[in-house]
CSV table of C-alpha atoms and ligand atoms in Angstrom, one decimal:
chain,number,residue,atom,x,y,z
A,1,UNK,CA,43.4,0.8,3.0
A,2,UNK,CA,41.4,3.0,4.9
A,3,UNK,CA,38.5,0.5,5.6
A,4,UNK,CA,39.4,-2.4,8.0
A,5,UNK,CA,35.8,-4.5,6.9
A,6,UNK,CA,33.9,-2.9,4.2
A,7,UNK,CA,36.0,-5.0,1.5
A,8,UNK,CA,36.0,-8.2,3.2
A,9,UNK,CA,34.5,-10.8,1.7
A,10,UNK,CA,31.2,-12.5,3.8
A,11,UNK,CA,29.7,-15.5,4.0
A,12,UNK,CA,25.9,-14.9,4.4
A,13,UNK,CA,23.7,-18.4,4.6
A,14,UNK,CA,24.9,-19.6,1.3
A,15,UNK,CA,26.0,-17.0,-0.2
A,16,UNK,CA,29.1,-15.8,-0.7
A,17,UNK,CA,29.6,-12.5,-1.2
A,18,UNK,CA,33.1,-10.6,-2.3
A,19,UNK,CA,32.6,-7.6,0.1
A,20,UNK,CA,30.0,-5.9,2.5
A,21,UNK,CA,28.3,-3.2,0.3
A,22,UNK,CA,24.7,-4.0,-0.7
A,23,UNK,CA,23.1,-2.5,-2.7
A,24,UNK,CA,19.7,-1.4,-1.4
A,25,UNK,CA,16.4,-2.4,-2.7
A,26,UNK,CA,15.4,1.0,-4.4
A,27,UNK,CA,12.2,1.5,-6.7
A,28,UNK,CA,12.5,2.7,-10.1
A,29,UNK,CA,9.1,2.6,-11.5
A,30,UNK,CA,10.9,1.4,-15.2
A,31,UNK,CA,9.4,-1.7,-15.7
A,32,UNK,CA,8.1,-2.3,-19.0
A,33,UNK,CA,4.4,-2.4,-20.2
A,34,UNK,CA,3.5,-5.9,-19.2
A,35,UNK,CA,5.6,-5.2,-15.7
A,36,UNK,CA,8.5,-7.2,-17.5
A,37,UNK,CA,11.9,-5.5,-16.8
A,38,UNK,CA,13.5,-4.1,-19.7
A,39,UNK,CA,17.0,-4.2,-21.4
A,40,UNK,CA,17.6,-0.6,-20.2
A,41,UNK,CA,16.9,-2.0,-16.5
A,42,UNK,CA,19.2,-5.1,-16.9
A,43,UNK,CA,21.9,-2.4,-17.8
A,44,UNK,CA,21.1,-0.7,-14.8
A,45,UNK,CA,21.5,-3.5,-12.6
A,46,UNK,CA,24.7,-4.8,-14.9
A,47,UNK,CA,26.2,-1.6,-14.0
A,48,UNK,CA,26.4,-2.3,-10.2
A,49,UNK,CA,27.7,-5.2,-10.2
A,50,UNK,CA,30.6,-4.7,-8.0
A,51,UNK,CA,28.0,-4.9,-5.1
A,52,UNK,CA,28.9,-7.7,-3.0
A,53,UNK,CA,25.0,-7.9,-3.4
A,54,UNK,CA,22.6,-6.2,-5.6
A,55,UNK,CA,19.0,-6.7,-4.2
A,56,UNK,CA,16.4,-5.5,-6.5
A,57,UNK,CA,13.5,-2.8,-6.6
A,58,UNK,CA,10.5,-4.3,-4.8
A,59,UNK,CA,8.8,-6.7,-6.9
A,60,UNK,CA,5.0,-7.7,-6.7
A,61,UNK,CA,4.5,-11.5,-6.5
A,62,UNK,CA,1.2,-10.7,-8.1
A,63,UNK,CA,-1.2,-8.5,-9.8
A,64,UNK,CA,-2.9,-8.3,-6.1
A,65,UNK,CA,0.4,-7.0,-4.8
A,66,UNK,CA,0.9,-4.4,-7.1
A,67,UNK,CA,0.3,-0.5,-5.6
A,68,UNK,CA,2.4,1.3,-7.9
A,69,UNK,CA,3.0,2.1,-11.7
A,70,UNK,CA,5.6,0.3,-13.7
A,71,UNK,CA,6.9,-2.1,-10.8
A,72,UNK,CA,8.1,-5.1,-11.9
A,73,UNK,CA,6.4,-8.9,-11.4
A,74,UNK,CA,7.6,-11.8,-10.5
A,75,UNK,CA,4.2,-13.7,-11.4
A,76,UNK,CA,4.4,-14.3,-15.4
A,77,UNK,CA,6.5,-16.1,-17.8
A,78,UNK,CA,7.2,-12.9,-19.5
A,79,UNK,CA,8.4,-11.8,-16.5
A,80,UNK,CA,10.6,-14.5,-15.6
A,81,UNK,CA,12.4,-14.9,-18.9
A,82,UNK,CA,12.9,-10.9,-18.3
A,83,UNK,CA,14.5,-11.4,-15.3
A,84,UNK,CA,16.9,-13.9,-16.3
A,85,UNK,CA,17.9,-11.7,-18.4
A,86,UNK,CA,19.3,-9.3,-15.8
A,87,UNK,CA,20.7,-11.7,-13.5
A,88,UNK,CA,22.5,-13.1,-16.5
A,89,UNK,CA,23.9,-9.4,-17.1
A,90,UNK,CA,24.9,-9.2,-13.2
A,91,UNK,CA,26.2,-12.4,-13.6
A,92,UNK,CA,28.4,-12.0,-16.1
A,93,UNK,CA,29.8,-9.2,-14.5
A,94,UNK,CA,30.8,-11.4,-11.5
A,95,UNK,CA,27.8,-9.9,-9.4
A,96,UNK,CA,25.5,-11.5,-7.1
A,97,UNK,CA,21.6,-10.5,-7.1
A,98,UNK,CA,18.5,-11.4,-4.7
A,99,UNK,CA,14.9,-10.2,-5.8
A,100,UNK,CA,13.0,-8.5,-3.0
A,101,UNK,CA,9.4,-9.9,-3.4
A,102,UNK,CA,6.4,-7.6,-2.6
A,103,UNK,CA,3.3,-7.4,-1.8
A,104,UNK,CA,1.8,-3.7,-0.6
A,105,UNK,CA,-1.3,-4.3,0.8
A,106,UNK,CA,-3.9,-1.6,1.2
A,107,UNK,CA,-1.2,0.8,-0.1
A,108,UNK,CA,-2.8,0.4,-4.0
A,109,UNK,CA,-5.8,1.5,-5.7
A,110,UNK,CA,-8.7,-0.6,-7.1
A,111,UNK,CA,-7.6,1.0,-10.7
A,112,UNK,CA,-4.3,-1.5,-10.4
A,113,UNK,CA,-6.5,-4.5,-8.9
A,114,UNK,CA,-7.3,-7.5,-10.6
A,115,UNK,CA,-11.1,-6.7,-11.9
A,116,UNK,CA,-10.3,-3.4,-10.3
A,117,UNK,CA,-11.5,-4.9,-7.2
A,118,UNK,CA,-10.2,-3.1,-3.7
A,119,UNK,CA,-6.8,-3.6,-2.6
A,120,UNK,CA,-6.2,-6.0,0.1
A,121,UNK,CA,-5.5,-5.8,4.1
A,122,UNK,CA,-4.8,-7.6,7.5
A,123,UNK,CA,-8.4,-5.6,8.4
A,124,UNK,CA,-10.3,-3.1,6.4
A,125,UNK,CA,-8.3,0.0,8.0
A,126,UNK,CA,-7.9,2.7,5.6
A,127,UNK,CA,-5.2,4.7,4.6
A,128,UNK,CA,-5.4,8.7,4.4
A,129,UNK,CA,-2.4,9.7,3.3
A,130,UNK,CA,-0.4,7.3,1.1
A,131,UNK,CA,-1.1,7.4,-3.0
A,132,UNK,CA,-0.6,5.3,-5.5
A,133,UNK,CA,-0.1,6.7,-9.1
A,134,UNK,CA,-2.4,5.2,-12.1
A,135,UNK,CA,-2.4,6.3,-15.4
A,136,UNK,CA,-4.7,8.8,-16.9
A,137,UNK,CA,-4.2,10.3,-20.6
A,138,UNK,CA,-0.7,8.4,-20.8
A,139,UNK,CA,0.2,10.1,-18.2
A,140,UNK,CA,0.5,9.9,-14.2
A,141,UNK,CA,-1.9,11.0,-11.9
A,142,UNK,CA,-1.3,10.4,-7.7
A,143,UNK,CA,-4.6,9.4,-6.1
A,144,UNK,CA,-5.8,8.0,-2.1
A,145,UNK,CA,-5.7,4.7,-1.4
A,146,UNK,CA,-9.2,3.6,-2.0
A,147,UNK,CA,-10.2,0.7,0.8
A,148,UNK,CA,-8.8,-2.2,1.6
A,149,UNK,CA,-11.2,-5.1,2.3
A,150,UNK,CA,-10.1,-7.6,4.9
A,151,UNK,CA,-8.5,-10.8,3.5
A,152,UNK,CA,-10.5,-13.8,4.9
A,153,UNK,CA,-8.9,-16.7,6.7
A,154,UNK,CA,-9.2,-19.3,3.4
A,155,UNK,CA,-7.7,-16.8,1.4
A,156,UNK,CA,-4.2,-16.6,3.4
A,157,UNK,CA,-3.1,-19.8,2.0
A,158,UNK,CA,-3.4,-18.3,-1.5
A,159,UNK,CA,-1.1,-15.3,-0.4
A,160,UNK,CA,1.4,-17.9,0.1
A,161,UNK,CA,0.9,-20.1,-2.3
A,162,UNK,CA,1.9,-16.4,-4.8
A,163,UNK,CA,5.3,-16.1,-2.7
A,164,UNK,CA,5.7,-19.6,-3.7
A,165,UNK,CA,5.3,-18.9,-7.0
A,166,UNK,CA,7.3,-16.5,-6.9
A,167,UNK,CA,10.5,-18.1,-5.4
A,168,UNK,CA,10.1,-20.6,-7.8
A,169,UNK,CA,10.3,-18.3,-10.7
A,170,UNK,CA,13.1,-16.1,-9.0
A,171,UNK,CA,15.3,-19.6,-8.9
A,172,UNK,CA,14.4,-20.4,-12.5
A,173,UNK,CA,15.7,-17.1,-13.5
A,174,UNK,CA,18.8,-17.8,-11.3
A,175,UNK,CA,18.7,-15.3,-8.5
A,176,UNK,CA,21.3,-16.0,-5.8
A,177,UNK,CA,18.6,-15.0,-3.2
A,178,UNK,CA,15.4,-14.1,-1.9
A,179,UNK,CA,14.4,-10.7,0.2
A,180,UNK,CA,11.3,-10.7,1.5
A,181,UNK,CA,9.9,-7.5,2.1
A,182,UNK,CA,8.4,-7.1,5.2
A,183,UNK,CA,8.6,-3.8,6.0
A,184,UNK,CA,7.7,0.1,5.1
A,185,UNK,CA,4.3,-0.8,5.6
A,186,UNK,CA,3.5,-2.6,3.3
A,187,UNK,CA,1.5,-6.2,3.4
A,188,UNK,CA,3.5,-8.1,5.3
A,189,UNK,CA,4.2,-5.1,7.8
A,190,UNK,CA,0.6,-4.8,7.9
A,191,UNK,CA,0.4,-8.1,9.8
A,192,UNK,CA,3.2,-7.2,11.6
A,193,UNK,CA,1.7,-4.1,13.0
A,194,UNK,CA,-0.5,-3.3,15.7
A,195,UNK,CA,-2.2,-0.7,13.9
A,196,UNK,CA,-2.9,-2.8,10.9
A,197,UNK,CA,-3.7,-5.6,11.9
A,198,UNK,CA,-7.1,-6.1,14.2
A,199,UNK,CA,-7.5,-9.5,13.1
A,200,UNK,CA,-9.2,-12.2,15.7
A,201,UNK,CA,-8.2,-15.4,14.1
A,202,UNK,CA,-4.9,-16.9,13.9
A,203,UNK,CA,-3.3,-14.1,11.7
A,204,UNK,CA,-4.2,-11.5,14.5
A,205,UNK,CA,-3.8,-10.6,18.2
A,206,UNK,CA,-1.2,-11.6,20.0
A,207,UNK,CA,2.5,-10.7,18.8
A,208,UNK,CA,3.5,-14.8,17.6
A,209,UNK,CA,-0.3,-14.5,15.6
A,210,UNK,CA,0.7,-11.0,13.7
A,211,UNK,CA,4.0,-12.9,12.7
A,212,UNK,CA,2.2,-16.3,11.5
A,213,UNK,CA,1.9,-15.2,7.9
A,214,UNK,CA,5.4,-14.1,7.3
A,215,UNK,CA,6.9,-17.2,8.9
A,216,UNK,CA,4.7,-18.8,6.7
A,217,UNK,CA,6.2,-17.1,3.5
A,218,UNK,CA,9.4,-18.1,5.0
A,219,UNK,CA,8.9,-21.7,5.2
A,220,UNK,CA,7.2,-21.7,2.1
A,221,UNK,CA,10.2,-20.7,0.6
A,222,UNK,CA,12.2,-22.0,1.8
A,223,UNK,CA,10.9,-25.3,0.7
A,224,UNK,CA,12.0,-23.7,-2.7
A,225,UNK,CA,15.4,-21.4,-2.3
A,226,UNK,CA,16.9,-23.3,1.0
A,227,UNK,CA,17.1,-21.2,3.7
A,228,UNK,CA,20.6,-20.2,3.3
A,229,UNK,CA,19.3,-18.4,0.4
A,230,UNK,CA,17.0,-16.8,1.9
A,231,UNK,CA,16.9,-12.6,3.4
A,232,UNK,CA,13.9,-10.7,5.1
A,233,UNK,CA,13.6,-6.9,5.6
A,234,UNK,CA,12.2,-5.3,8.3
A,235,UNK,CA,11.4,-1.7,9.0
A,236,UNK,CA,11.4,-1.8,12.8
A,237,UNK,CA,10.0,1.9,14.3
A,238,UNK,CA,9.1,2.5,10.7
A,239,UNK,CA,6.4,4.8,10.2
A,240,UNK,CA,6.1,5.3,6.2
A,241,UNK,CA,2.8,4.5,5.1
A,242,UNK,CA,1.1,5.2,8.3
A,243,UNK,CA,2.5,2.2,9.8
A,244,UNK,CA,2.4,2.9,14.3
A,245,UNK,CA,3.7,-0.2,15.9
A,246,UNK,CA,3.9,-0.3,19.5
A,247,UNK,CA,5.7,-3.8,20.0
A,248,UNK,CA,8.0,-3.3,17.1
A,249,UNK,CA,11.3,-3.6,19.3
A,250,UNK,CA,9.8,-7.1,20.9
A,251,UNK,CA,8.4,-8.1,17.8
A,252,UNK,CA,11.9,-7.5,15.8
A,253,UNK,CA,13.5,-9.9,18.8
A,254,UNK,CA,10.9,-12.5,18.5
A,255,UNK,CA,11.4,-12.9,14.7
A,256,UNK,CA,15.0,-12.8,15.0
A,257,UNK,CA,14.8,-16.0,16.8
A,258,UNK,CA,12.9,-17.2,14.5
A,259,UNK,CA,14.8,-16.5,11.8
A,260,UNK,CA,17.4,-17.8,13.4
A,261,UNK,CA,15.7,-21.5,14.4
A,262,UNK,CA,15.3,-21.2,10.2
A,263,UNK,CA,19.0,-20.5,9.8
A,264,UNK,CA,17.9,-17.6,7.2
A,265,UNK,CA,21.2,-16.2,5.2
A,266,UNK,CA,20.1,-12.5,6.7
A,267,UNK,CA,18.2,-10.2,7.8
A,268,UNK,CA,18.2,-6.4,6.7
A,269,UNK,CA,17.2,-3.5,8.8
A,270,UNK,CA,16.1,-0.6,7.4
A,271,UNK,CA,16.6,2.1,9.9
A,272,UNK,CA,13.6,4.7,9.8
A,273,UNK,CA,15.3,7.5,9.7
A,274,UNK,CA,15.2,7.5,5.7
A,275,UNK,CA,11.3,7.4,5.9
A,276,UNK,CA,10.5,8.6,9.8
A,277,UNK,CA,10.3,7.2,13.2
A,278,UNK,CA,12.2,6.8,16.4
A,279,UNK,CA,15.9,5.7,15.7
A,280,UNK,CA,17.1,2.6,16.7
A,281,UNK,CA,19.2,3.2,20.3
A,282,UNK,CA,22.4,0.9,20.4
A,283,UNK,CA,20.4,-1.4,22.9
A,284,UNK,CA,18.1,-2.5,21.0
A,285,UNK,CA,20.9,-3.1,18.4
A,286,UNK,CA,22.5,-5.1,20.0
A,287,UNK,CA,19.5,-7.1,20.9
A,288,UNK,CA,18.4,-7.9,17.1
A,289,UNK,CA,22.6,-8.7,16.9
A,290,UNK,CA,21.7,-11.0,20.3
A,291,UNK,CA,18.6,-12.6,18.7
A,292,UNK,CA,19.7,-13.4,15.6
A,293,UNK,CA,22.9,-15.8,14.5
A,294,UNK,CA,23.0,-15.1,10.5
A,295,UNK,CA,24.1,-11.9,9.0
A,296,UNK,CA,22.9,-8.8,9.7
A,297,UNK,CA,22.3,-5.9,7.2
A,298,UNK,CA,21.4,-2.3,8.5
A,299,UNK,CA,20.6,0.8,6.0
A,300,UNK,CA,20.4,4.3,5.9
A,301,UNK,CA,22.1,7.1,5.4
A,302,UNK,CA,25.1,5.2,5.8
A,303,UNK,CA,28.7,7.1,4.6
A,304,UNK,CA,31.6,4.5,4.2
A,305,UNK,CA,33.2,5.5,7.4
A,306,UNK,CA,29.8,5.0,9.4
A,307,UNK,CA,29.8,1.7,8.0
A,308,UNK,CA,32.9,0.7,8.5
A,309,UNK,CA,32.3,1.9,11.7
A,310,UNK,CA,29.2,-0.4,12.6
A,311,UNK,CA,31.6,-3.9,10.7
A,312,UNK,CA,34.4,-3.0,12.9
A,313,UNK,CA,32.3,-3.0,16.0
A,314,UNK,CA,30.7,-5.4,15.2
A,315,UNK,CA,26.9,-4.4,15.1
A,316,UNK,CA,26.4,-5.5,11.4
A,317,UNK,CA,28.3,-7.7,9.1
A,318,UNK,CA,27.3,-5.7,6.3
A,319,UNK,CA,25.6,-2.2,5.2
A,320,UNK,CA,23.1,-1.5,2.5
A,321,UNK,CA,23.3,1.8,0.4
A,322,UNK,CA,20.3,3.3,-1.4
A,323,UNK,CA,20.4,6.6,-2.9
A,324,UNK,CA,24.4,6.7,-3.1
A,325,UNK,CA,24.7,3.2,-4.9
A,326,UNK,CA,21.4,4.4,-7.2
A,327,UNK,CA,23.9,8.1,-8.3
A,328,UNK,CA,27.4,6.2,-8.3
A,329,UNK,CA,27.2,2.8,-10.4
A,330,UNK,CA,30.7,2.0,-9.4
A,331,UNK,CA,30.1,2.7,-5.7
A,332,UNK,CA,32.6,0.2,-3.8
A,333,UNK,CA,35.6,1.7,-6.3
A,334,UNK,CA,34.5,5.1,-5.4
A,335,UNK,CA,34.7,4.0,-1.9
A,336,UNK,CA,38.2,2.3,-2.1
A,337,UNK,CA,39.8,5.2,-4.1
A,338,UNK,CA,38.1,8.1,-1.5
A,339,UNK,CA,36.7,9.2,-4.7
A,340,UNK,CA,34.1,12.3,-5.0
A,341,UNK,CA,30.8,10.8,-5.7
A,342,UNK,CA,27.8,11.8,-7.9
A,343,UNK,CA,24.7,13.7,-6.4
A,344,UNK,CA,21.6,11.7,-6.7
A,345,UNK,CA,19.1,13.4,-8.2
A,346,UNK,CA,15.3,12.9,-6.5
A,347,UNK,CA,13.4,14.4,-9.6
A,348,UNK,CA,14.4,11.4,-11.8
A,349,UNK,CA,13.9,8.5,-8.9
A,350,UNK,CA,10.5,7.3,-9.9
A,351,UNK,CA,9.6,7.0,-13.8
A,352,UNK,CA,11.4,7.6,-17.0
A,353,UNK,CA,13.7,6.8,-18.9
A,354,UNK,CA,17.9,6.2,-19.2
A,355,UNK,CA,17.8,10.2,-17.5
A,356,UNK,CA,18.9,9.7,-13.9
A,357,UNK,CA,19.2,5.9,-14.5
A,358,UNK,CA,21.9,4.4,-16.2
A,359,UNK,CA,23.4,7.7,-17.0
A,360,UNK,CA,25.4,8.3,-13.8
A,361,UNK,CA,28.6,8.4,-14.7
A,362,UNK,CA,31.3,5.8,-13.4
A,363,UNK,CA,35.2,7.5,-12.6
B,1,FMN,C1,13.9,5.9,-4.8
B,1,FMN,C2,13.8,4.9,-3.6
B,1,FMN,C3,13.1,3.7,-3.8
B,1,FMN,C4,13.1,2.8,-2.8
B,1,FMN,N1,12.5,1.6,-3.0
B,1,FMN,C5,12.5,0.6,-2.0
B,1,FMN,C6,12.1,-0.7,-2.3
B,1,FMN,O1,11.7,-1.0,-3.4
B,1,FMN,N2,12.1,-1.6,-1.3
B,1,FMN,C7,12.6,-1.3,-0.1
B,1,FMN,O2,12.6,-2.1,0.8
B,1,FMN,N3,13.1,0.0,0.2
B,1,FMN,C8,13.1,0.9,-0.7
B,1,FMN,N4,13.6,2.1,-0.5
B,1,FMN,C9,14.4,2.4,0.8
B,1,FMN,C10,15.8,2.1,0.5
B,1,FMN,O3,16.1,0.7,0.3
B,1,FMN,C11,16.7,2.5,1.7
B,1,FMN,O4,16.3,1.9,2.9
B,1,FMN,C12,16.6,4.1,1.9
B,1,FMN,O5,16.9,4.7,0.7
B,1,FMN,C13,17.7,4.5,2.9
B,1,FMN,O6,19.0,4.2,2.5
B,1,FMN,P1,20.0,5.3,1.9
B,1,FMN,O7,20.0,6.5,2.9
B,1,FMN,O8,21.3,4.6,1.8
B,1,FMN,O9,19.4,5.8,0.6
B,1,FMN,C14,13.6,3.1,-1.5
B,1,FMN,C15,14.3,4.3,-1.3
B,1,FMN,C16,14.4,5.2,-2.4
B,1,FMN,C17,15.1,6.5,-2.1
């Protein structure tokens, strides 16, 4: 075998998983008109099974946290019965599956809004780049972020209460975990943040205030899933969606104490180089490896050997692939046999149908 790790099973938290591929959270824009996921998406996720952990496309915990067209929700019945029916498909195909729950924040438009209201914020700081897509004449059209408005104190605990909700629909569907997404600048981030967040209560300030809200997710659900169940993503030096953090390293350390005090399954780095920003030195590596006693993911632009690389020295305990695992449904074979493996095509990432979805061939 030319791995020494990659194919070793790990126990994350809970979770036992039958090797240290993930599969990467990776937006598909495919949900179904009521933001259900569809059969076609089940198969998709079915297909990649072999993961020693599929964790799914960003998912809004509700219609608030939607910025995007044809994301799935984790906030309706529809859309829990939905999902059970791809974690049944994963299941049945021996695979393990966690839903990454979303909310984005000021990165939406009013048009997606509930009562097409503005898009919500840590502060009222605009955004001048990012777009969100809404439809016009059936079709697409990319548009600014219009606002945000500036969520008030009382109406934190309701942000909560919706990742709440959500857990509790993503166990009744039977997910084997919970990511929350808390980074590429999207709500949670924007706590996290110094340039997002200007708040002056609780929820603002100093470093412990930015990261009040998302260790309140956390315990909120962990109330539901058990923290060995539980995963967070961060973006650390991230700077997609206009995100500039200067006390992202210290911030990353702080939280991975904190995750740690929670005895969270994992936490998942997702290197900027994918989306921009400083890379991460080996220092500060080693600190989040320092900080935090679960498992630790990292991602991007990972090749087998590089993460074989990272296992062996011990940096990670396991290493996520996007854009490879979304071209090659049978990634982790492909990987054992030194196999070629498919191209992934970028024009077909966001939207459509089975066409750059579920088409990829396996060997
Ligand atoms: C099409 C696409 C969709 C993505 N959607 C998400 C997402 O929903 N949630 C998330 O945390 N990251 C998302 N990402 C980032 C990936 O999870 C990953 O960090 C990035 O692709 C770098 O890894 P790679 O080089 O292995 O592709 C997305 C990336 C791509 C290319």
């Amino acid at each position: 075998m030319k791995y020494k790790k990659l194919f070793s099973p790990l126990q994350s938290g809970d979770l036992t998983l039958k090797n240290r591929i993930i599969m990467a959270p990776l937006t598909r824009m495919r949900a179904g008109e009521d933001f259900s996921p569809t059969e076609l998406n089940a198969e998709y996720y079915a297909q990649r099974a072999t993961a020693g952990l599929i964790i799914t496309e960003a998912t809004q915990i509700s219609q608030q946290g939607q910025g995007y067209l044809n994301t799935p929700g984790i906030y309706t019945d529809q859309h829990e019965a939905a999902w059970k029916r791809v974690v049944d498909g994963v299941h049945a195909n021996d695979g393990k599956i966690a839903l990454q729950l979303w909310h984005v924040g000021r990165i939406s438009h009013s048009k997606l809004q509930p009562g097409e209201t503005l898009p919500v914020a840590p502060s009222a700081i605009p955004v001048t780049e990012s777009t969100s897509r809404i439809p016009k004449d059936g079709g697409f059209e990319r548009v600014l972020c219009d606002g945000p408005r500036a969520l008030t104190l009382d109406e934190i605990p309701g942000i909560v209460n919706d990742y709440t909700n959500a857990a509790i629909r993503a166990k009744r569907a039977g997910f084997d975990a919970i990511e929350i997404h808390s980074g590429n600048g999207y709500l949670l981030n924007q706590f996290l943040s110094t340039n997002t967040n200007h708040r002056d209560d609780i929820y603002g300030g100093s470093l412990e205030n930015r990261a009040r809200i998302l260790l309140d997710v956390i315990d909120a659900a962990t109330s539901i899933y058990g923290a060995g169940r539980i995963g967070v993503r961060l973006t650390p030096n991230g700077i997609f969606n206009e995100i500039q953090d200067t006390d992202a390293e210290e911030m990353t350390e702080y939280l991975a104490r904190a995750f740690s005090q929670r005895g969270l399954a994992y936490l998942h780095i997702a290197e900027p180089d994918w989306a921009g920003g400083e890379p991460l030195t080996d220092t500060f590596r080693q600190d989040i490896r320092k900080n935090f006693t679960g498992s630790l993911f990292f991602c991007s632009h990972y090749t087998a050997e590089r993460a074989d690389k990272l296992l062996c020295e011990d940096i990670a305990d396991a290493v996520a692939f996007g854009r490879l695992f979304l071209a090659n449904p049978d990634l982790p074979e492909r990987f054992r046999l030194n196999a070629p493996l498919n191209e992934p095509d970028s024009s077909t990432f966001y939207c459509g149908g089975a066409e750059g979805y579920t088409d990829y061939p396996a060997l």
